[in-house]
CSV table of C-alpha atoms and ligand atoms in Angstrom, one decimal:
chain,number,residue,atom,x,y,z
A,1,MET,CA,75.5,130.4,91.1
A,2,ALA,CA,78.7,129.0,89.6
A,3,LYS,CA,80.6,125.7,89.5
A,4,ILE,CA,83.9,126.6,91.2
A,5,GLY,CA,87.1,124.6,91.7
A,6,PHE,CA,89.1,125.6,94.7
A,7,ILE,CA,92.7,124.5,95.2
A,8,GLY,CA,94.6,125.2,98.4
A,9,LEU,CA,92.4,124.8,101.5
A,10,GLY,CA,94.9,126.0,104.2
A,11,ASN,CA,94.5,128.6,106.8
A,12,MET,CA,93.1,131.1,104.3
A,13,GLY,CA,91.7,129.0,101.6
A,14,GLY,CA,89.7,126.7,103.9
A,15,GLY,CA,87.5,129.6,105.1
A,16,MET,CA,87.3,131.2,101.7
A,17,ALA,CA,86.0,128.0,100.0
A,18,ALA,CA,83.5,127.5,102.9
A,19,ASN,CA,82.2,131.0,102.3
A,20,LEU,CA,81.7,130.3,98.5
A,21,ALA,CA,79.8,127.1,99.5
A,22,LYS,CA,77.7,129.1,102.0
A,23,ALA,CA,76.8,131.6,99.2
A,24,GLY,CA,75.3,128.8,97.2
A,25,HIS,CA,78.1,128.0,94.7
A,26,GLU,CA,79.0,124.3,93.9
A,27,VAL,CA,82.6,124.2,95.2
A,28,HIS,CA,84.8,121.3,94.1
A,29,ALA,CA,87.7,121.5,96.6
A,30,PHE,CA,91.2,120.1,96.5
A,31,ASP,CA,94.2,120.1,98.7
A,32,LEU,CA,97.2,117.9,99.1
A,33,SER,CA,96.3,117.6,102.8
A,34,GLY,CA,93.6,115.0,103.7
A,35,GLU,CA,92.7,117.0,106.9
A,36,ALA,CA,92.1,120.1,104.9
A,37,LEU,CA,90.0,118.2,102.4
A,38,ALA,CA,87.9,116.7,105.2
A,39,ARG,CA,87.3,120.2,106.8
A,40,ALA,CA,86.2,121.5,103.4
A,41,GLY,CA,83.7,118.6,103.2
A,42,GLU,CA,82.3,119.5,106.6
A,43,ALA,CA,82.0,123.1,105.4
A,44,GLY,CA,79.7,122.3,102.5
A,45,CYS,CA,82.3,121.8,99.6
A,46,HIS,CA,82.7,118.7,97.6
A,47,PRO,CA,86.2,117.3,98.3
A,48,VAL,CA,87.8,115.8,95.2
A,49,SER,CA,90.9,113.5,95.0
A,50,ASP,CA,93.0,115.4,92.5
A,51,ALA,CA,93.5,118.9,91.1
A,52,ALA,CA,92.2,118.0,87.6
A,53,GLU,CA,88.9,117.1,89.2
A,54,ALA,CA,88.7,120.5,90.8
A,55,ILE,CA,89.3,122.1,87.3
A,56,ARG,CA,87.4,119.9,84.7
A,57,GLY,CA,84.0,121.4,83.8
A,58,MET,CA,84.3,124.4,86.2
A,59,GLU,CA,83.3,127.9,85.2
A,60,VAL,CA,85.7,129.3,87.7
A,61,VAL,CA,89.0,128.0,89.4
A,62,VAL,CA,90.3,129.7,92.5
A,63,THR,CA,93.9,129.0,93.9
A,64,MET,CA,95.1,129.9,97.4
A,65,LEU,CA,98.6,128.5,97.6
A,66,PRO,CA,101.7,129.3,99.7
A,67,ALA,CA,104.1,130.9,97.2
A,68,GLY,CA,104.9,131.6,93.5
A,69,GLU,CA,106.5,128.2,92.9
A,70,HIS,CA,103.3,126.3,93.9
A,71,VAL,CA,101.2,128.6,91.8
A,72,ARG,CA,103.4,128.2,88.7
A,73,LYS,CA,103.3,124.4,89.2
A,74,VAL,CA,99.5,124.2,89.6
A,75,TYR,CA,98.9,126.5,86.6
A,76,GLU,CA,101.5,124.8,84.3
A,77,TYR,CA,100.7,121.2,85.0
A,78,GLU,CA,97.1,121.4,86.0
A,79,ILE,CA,95.1,124.4,85.1
A,80,VAL,CA,96.4,125.2,81.7
A,81,MET,CA,96.2,121.4,80.8
A,82,THR,CA,92.6,120.9,82.0
A,83,ALA,CA,90.5,124.0,82.1
A,84,SER,CA,88.3,124.8,79.1
A,85,PRO,CA,88.6,128.1,77.2
A,86,GLY,CA,86.6,130.8,78.8
A,87,THR,CA,87.2,129.5,82.3
A,88,LEU,CA,87.8,132.4,84.8
A,89,VAL,CA,91.1,131.5,86.8
A,90,ILE,CA,91.6,133.5,89.9
A,91,ASP,CA,94.8,133.3,92.0
A,92,CYS,CA,94.3,134.7,95.5
A,93,SER,CA,97.8,133.7,96.8
A,94,THR,CA,100.4,136.3,97.6
A,95,ILE,CA,103.2,135.8,95.0
A,96,ASP,CA,105.8,137.8,93.1
A,97,VAL,CA,104.6,140.0,90.2
A,98,GLY,CA,106.7,138.2,87.7
A,99,SER,CA,105.1,134.8,88.5
A,100,ALA,CA,101.6,136.4,88.4
A,101,GLU,CA,102.3,137.9,84.9
A,102,ASP,CA,103.7,134.5,83.7
A,103,VAL,CA,100.7,132.4,84.7
A,104,ALA,CA,98.4,135.1,83.2
A,105,THR,CA,100.3,134.8,79.9
A,106,MET,CA,100.1,131.0,80.0
A,107,SER,CA,96.4,131.2,80.7
A,108,ASP,CA,95.7,133.8,78.1
A,109,ALA,CA,97.4,131.5,75.5
A,110,LYS,CA,94.8,128.8,76.3
A,111,GLY,CA,91.8,131.1,76.1
A,112,LEU,CA,91.3,131.3,79.9
A,113,ILE,CA,90.5,134.5,81.7
A,114,PRO,CA,93.2,135.1,84.4
A,115,VAL,CA,93.1,137.5,87.3
A,116,ASP,CA,95.4,137.8,90.2
A,117,ALA,CA,93.4,138.7,93.4
A,118,PRO,CA,95.6,138.7,96.5
A,119,VAL,CA,94.0,139.5,99.8
A,120,SER,CA,94.4,141.9,102.7
A,121,GLY,CA,93.1,140.5,106.0
A,122,GLY,CA,94.1,137.4,107.9
A,123,ILE,CA,92.6,134.1,108.9
A,124,ALA,CA,89.7,135.7,110.8
A,125,ALA,CA,88.7,137.8,107.7
A,126,ALA,CA,89.0,134.7,105.5
A,127,ASN,CA,86.6,132.8,107.8
A,128,GLY,CA,84.3,135.8,108.3
A,129,GLY,CA,84.2,136.7,104.6
A,130,THR,CA,85.6,140.2,105.2
A,131,LEU,CA,88.7,140.1,103.0
A,132,THR,CA,89.8,142.9,100.8
A,133,PHE,CA,90.8,141.8,97.2
A,134,MET,CA,93.2,143.7,95.0
A,135,VAL,CA,92.6,142.6,91.5
A,136,GLY,CA,94.8,142.5,88.5
A,137,GLY,CA,93.3,141.6,85.1
A,138,SER,CA,91.3,142.7,82.1
A,139,LYS,CA,88.0,144.5,82.5
A,140,GLU,CA,86.2,141.4,81.5
A,141,GLY,CA,88.1,139.4,84.0
A,142,PHE,CA,87.4,141.8,86.8
A,143,LYS,CA,83.7,142.0,85.9
A,144,ARG,CA,83.4,138.2,86.1
A,145,ALA,CA,85.6,137.9,89.2
A,146,GLU,CA,83.9,140.7,91.3
A,147,PRO,CA,80.7,138.8,92.3
A,148,ILE,CA,82.6,135.7,93.2
A,149,LEU,CA,85.2,137.6,95.3
A,150,SER,CA,82.4,139.6,96.9
A,151,ASP,CA,81.1,136.3,98.4
A,152,MET,CA,84.4,136.1,100.3
A,153,GLY,CA,85.2,139.7,101.1
A,154,LYS,CA,84.0,143.2,102.0
A,155,ALA,CA,85.9,145.1,99.2
A,156,VAL,CA,87.0,144.1,95.7
A,157,ILE,CA,89.1,146.8,93.9
A,158,HIS,CA,90.4,146.7,90.4
A,159,ALA,CA,94.2,147.6,90.5
A,160,GLY,CA,95.0,147.4,86.8
A,161,SER,CA,96.2,144.7,84.3
A,162,ASN,CA,97.5,141.3,85.3
A,163,GLY,CA,100.1,141.4,88.0
A,164,ALA,CA,98.8,144.8,89.3
A,165,GLY,CA,96.9,143.1,92.1
A,166,GLN,CA,100.1,141.5,93.4
A,167,ALA,CA,102.0,144.8,92.9
A,168,ALA,CA,99.3,146.7,95.1
A,169,LYS,CA,99.5,143.9,97.7
A,170,ILE,CA,103.3,144.0,98.0
A,171,CYS,CA,103.3,147.8,98.2
A,172,ASN,CA,100.6,147.8,100.9
A,173,ASN,CA,102.4,145.2,102.9
A,174,MET,CA,105.8,147.0,102.6
A,175,LEU,CA,104.0,150.0,104.0
A,176,LEU,CA,102.4,148.0,106.8
A,177,GLY,CA,105.7,146.3,107.7
A,178,SER,CA,107.5,149.6,107.8
A,179,THR,CA,104.9,151.5,109.8
A,180,MET,CA,104.7,148.6,112.3
A,181,ALA,CA,108.5,148.8,112.8
A,182,ALA,CA,108.3,152.5,113.2
A,183,THR,CA,105.4,152.3,115.6
A,184,CYS,CA,107.3,149.7,117.7
A,185,GLU,CA,110.5,151.6,117.9
A,186,THR,CA,108.5,154.8,118.7
A,187,PHE,CA,106.8,153.1,121.7
A,188,VAL,CA,110.3,151.8,122.9
A,189,LEU,CA,111.6,155.4,122.8
A,190,ALA,CA,108.5,156.8,124.5
A,191,LYS,CA,109.0,154.3,127.4
A,192,LYS,CA,112.7,155.1,127.7
A,193,LEU,CA,111.8,158.8,127.9
A,194,GLY,CA,109.5,158.1,130.8
A,195,LEU,CA,106.2,158.6,129.0
A,196,ASP,CA,103.1,156.6,130.1
A,197,LEU,CA,102.4,154.5,127.1
A,198,GLN,CA,98.6,154.7,127.3
A,199,ASN,CA,98.9,158.5,127.6
A,200,PHE,CA,101.3,158.5,124.6
A,201,TYR,CA,98.9,156.4,122.6
A,202,ASP,CA,96.1,158.8,123.5
A,203,ILE,CA,98.1,161.7,122.1
A,204,SER,CA,99.7,160.1,119.0
A,205,SER,CA,96.6,158.3,117.9
A,206,LYS,CA,95.0,161.7,117.6
A,207,ALA,CA,98.1,163.4,116.2
A,208,SER,CA,100.1,163.2,113.0
A,209,GLY,CA,101.9,160.0,114.1
A,210,GLN,CA,98.7,158.0,113.8
A,211,SER,CA,98.7,155.0,111.5
A,212,TRP,CA,96.8,151.6,111.3
A,213,SER,CA,99.7,149.9,113.0
A,214,MET,CA,99.0,152.1,116.0
A,215,THR,CA,95.2,152.6,116.1
A,216,SER,CA,94.0,149.2,114.8
A,217,TYR,CA,96.9,146.9,115.8
A,218,CYS,CA,98.8,148.5,118.6
A,219,PRO,CA,101.9,146.5,119.4
A,220,VAL,CA,101.8,147.4,123.2
A,221,PRO,CA,99.8,145.0,125.5
A,222,GLY,CA,96.8,146.8,127.2
A,223,VAL,CA,97.1,149.9,125.0
A,224,GLY,CA,94.6,150.7,122.2
A,225,PRO,CA,92.2,148.2,120.7
A,226,GLN,CA,92.3,144.4,121.4
A,227,SER,CA,95.3,143.1,119.3
A,228,PRO,CA,97.7,140.1,119.2
A,229,ALA,CA,99.8,142.1,121.8
A,230,ASP,CA,97.0,141.4,124.3
A,231,ASN,CA,97.3,137.6,123.5
A,232,GLY,CA,101.0,137.2,124.0
A,233,TYR,CA,101.5,138.1,120.3
A,234,GLU,CA,99.8,134.8,119.2
A,235,GLY,CA,97.3,134.6,116.4
A,236,GLY,CA,97.2,137.5,114.0
A,237,PHE,CA,99.7,137.7,111.1
A,238,ALA,CA,102.8,135.7,111.7
A,239,ALA,CA,106.2,137.6,111.5
A,240,ALA,CA,107.4,134.9,109.0
A,241,LEU,CA,104.5,135.8,106.6
A,242,MET,CA,105.3,139.5,106.9
A,243,LEU,CA,108.9,138.7,106.2
A,244,LYS,CA,107.7,136.8,103.0
A,245,ASP,CA,105.8,139.8,101.8
A,246,MET,CA,108.7,142.2,102.6
A,247,ARG,CA,111.1,140.0,100.6
A,248,LEU,CA,108.6,140.1,97.7
A,249,ALA,CA,108.6,143.9,98.0
A,250,MET,CA,112.4,144.1,98.1
A,251,GLU,CA,112.6,141.8,94.9
A,252,ALA,CA,110.1,144.0,93.2
A,253,ALA,CA,112.0,147.2,94.2
A,254,GLN,CA,115.2,145.8,92.8
A,255,ALA,CA,113.6,144.7,89.6
A,256,SER,CA,112.0,148.0,89.0
A,257,GLY,CA,114.9,150.2,90.3
A,258,ALA,CA,112.9,151.8,93.1
A,259,ASP,CA,114.9,153.1,96.2
A,260,VAL,CA,113.2,151.8,99.4
A,261,PRO,CA,115.6,152.4,102.3
A,262,MET,CA,112.8,152.2,105.0
A,263,GLY,CA,111.5,148.9,103.5
A,264,GLU,CA,115.0,147.5,103.5
A,265,ARG,CA,115.7,148.4,107.1
A,266,ALA,CA,112.3,146.9,108.2
A,267,THR,CA,113.0,143.8,106.2
A,268,ALA,CA,116.3,143.3,108.1
A,269,ILE,CA,114.4,143.8,111.4
A,270,TYR,CA,111.8,141.0,110.5
A,271,GLU,CA,114.7,138.8,109.2
A,272,ALA,CA,116.5,139.0,112.6
A,273,PHE,CA,113.2,138.5,114.5
A,274,VAL,CA,112.1,135.5,112.5
A,275,GLU,CA,115.5,133.8,112.8
A,276,ALA,CA,115.4,134.1,116.6
A,277,ASP,CA,111.7,133.3,117.2
A,278,SER,CA,110.7,129.7,117.6
A,279,GLN,CA,107.1,130.4,118.4
A,280,GLY,CA,105.8,131.8,115.1
A,281,LEU,CA,104.7,135.1,116.8
A,282,ASP,CA,102.7,137.9,115.3
A,283,PHE,CA,104.6,140.5,113.3
A,284,SER,CA,103.9,143.2,116.0
A,285,ALA,CA,106.1,141.1,118.4
A,286,ILE,CA,109.2,142.8,116.9
A,287,ILE,CA,108.7,145.4,119.7
A,288,LYS,CA,110.0,142.8,122.1
A,289,ALA,CA,113.2,142.4,120.2
A,290,LEU,CA,113.6,146.2,119.9
A,291,GLU,CA,113.0,146.5,123.7
A,292,ASP,CA,115.6,143.9,124.4
A,293,SER,CA,118.3,145.2,122.0
B,1,NAD,P1,98.7,127.6,104.2
B,1,NAD,O1,100.1,127.0,104.2
B,1,NAD,O2,97.9,127.4,105.4
B,1,NAD,O3,97.8,126.9,103.0
B,1,NAD,C1,98.2,126.5,101.7
B,1,NAD,C2,97.6,125.2,101.3
B,1,NAD,O4,97.9,124.9,100.0
B,1,NAD,C3,98.0,124.0,102.2
B,1,NAD,O5,96.8,123.5,102.8
B,1,NAD,C4,98.7,123.1,101.2
B,1,NAD,O6,98.5,121.7,101.5
B,1,NAD,C5,98.1,123.5,99.9
B,1,NAD,N1,98.9,123.1,98.7
B,1,NAD,C6,100.2,123.4,98.5
B,1,NAD,N2,100.5,122.9,97.3
B,1,NAD,C7,99.4,122.4,96.7
B,1,NAD,C8,99.1,121.7,95.5
B,1,NAD,N3,100.1,121.6,94.6
B,1,NAD,N4,97.8,121.3,95.3
B,1,NAD,C9,96.9,121.5,96.2
B,1,NAD,N5,97.1,122.1,97.4
B,1,NAD,C10,98.4,122.5,97.7
B,1,NAD,O7,98.8,129.1,103.7
B,1,NAD,P2,97.8,130.2,104.0
B,1,NAD,O8,98.1,130.9,105.4
B,1,NAD,O9,96.4,129.8,103.8
B,1,NAD,O10,98.2,131.3,102.9
B,1,NAD,C11,97.8,131.1,101.5
B,1,NAD,C12,98.3,132.4,100.7
B,1,NAD,O11,97.7,133.5,101.3
B,1,NAD,C13,99.8,132.7,100.9
B,1,NAD,O12,100.3,133.1,99.6
B,1,NAD,C14,99.9,133.7,101.9
B,1,NAD,O13,101.1,134.6,101.8
B,1,NAD,C15,98.6,134.5,101.7
B,1,NAD,N6,98.0,135.3,102.8
B,1,NAD,C16,98.0,134.6,104.0
B,1,NAD,C17,97.5,135.4,105.1
B,1,NAD,C18,97.5,134.8,106.5
B,1,NAD,O14,97.2,135.5,107.5
B,1,NAD,N7,97.7,133.5,106.7
B,1,NAD,C19,97.0,136.7,104.9
B,1,NAD,C20,97.0,137.2,103.6
B,1,NAD,C21,97.6,136.5,102.6
């Protein structure tokens, strides 16, 4: 069992740190929010009062922060300053590939072992320990990170060198955002053509139009498996978070010169939806905007 520092105990990090403690690790947990710290204490972690305390003397440091700017700041001013050479540093946040590469370079220079390990799966998977991790880093980094990540997830996959985990995450979520937009507009068309939507689901879910967005997360209430659509589009994966990931994908496409017209169109749909939505609804709720337009 390892001594692990965990920084960022929000919607995702709270459950992940709790699962590490449950697996028997000694988890020194830090967040800027007192409430999040108290919850981590109740879940078996040792709450600490600053980031340095969650880093000093640890074998592993995990971060789960909102965006690239937070990760850069915590690495530059805290992790790189305090962690001892040989410490495995795992960033599980979803951030841009450039920031992931930069914090890895900074960490390498100090003799730390960096890996980026963004996750697929939402708050329920974080709490339930069933996340999928996409890992970027050296073979040694992956080998050391795998057992720790396995205590928080159901699958841990090595995607390549530093930054490759974020690249895989961004590509996966661009595909998810685009297939959800396509699934939503297809159901809108099916309805306008007079099809019974359950009947159309029964056909398309067994035909070549099938996708995860349809069969695991159907955007139509009462059709397919239980999904946020059956709960007024509450819970699940907020459209604002999908927009964050789509924008990261658009940035990456521009930087790499990839042509992604479907991704661009889907990003515009989420942008318009998030601007108009005051309730923080699930990303599948874009079907409502498409129905109304
Ligand atoms: P969140 O906002 O709930 O949690 C982030 C936490 O980081 C907050 O508690 C905040 O106080 C803390 N924090 C910010 N700056 C800090 C600092 N300098 N030091 C210590 N703590 C600091 O966000 P979340 O939903 O847990 O998401 C975390 C990451 O996971 C994001 O990058 C997000 O894109 C990604 N993600 C989220 C989901 C989801 O369903 N929520 C799914 C997959 C991936």
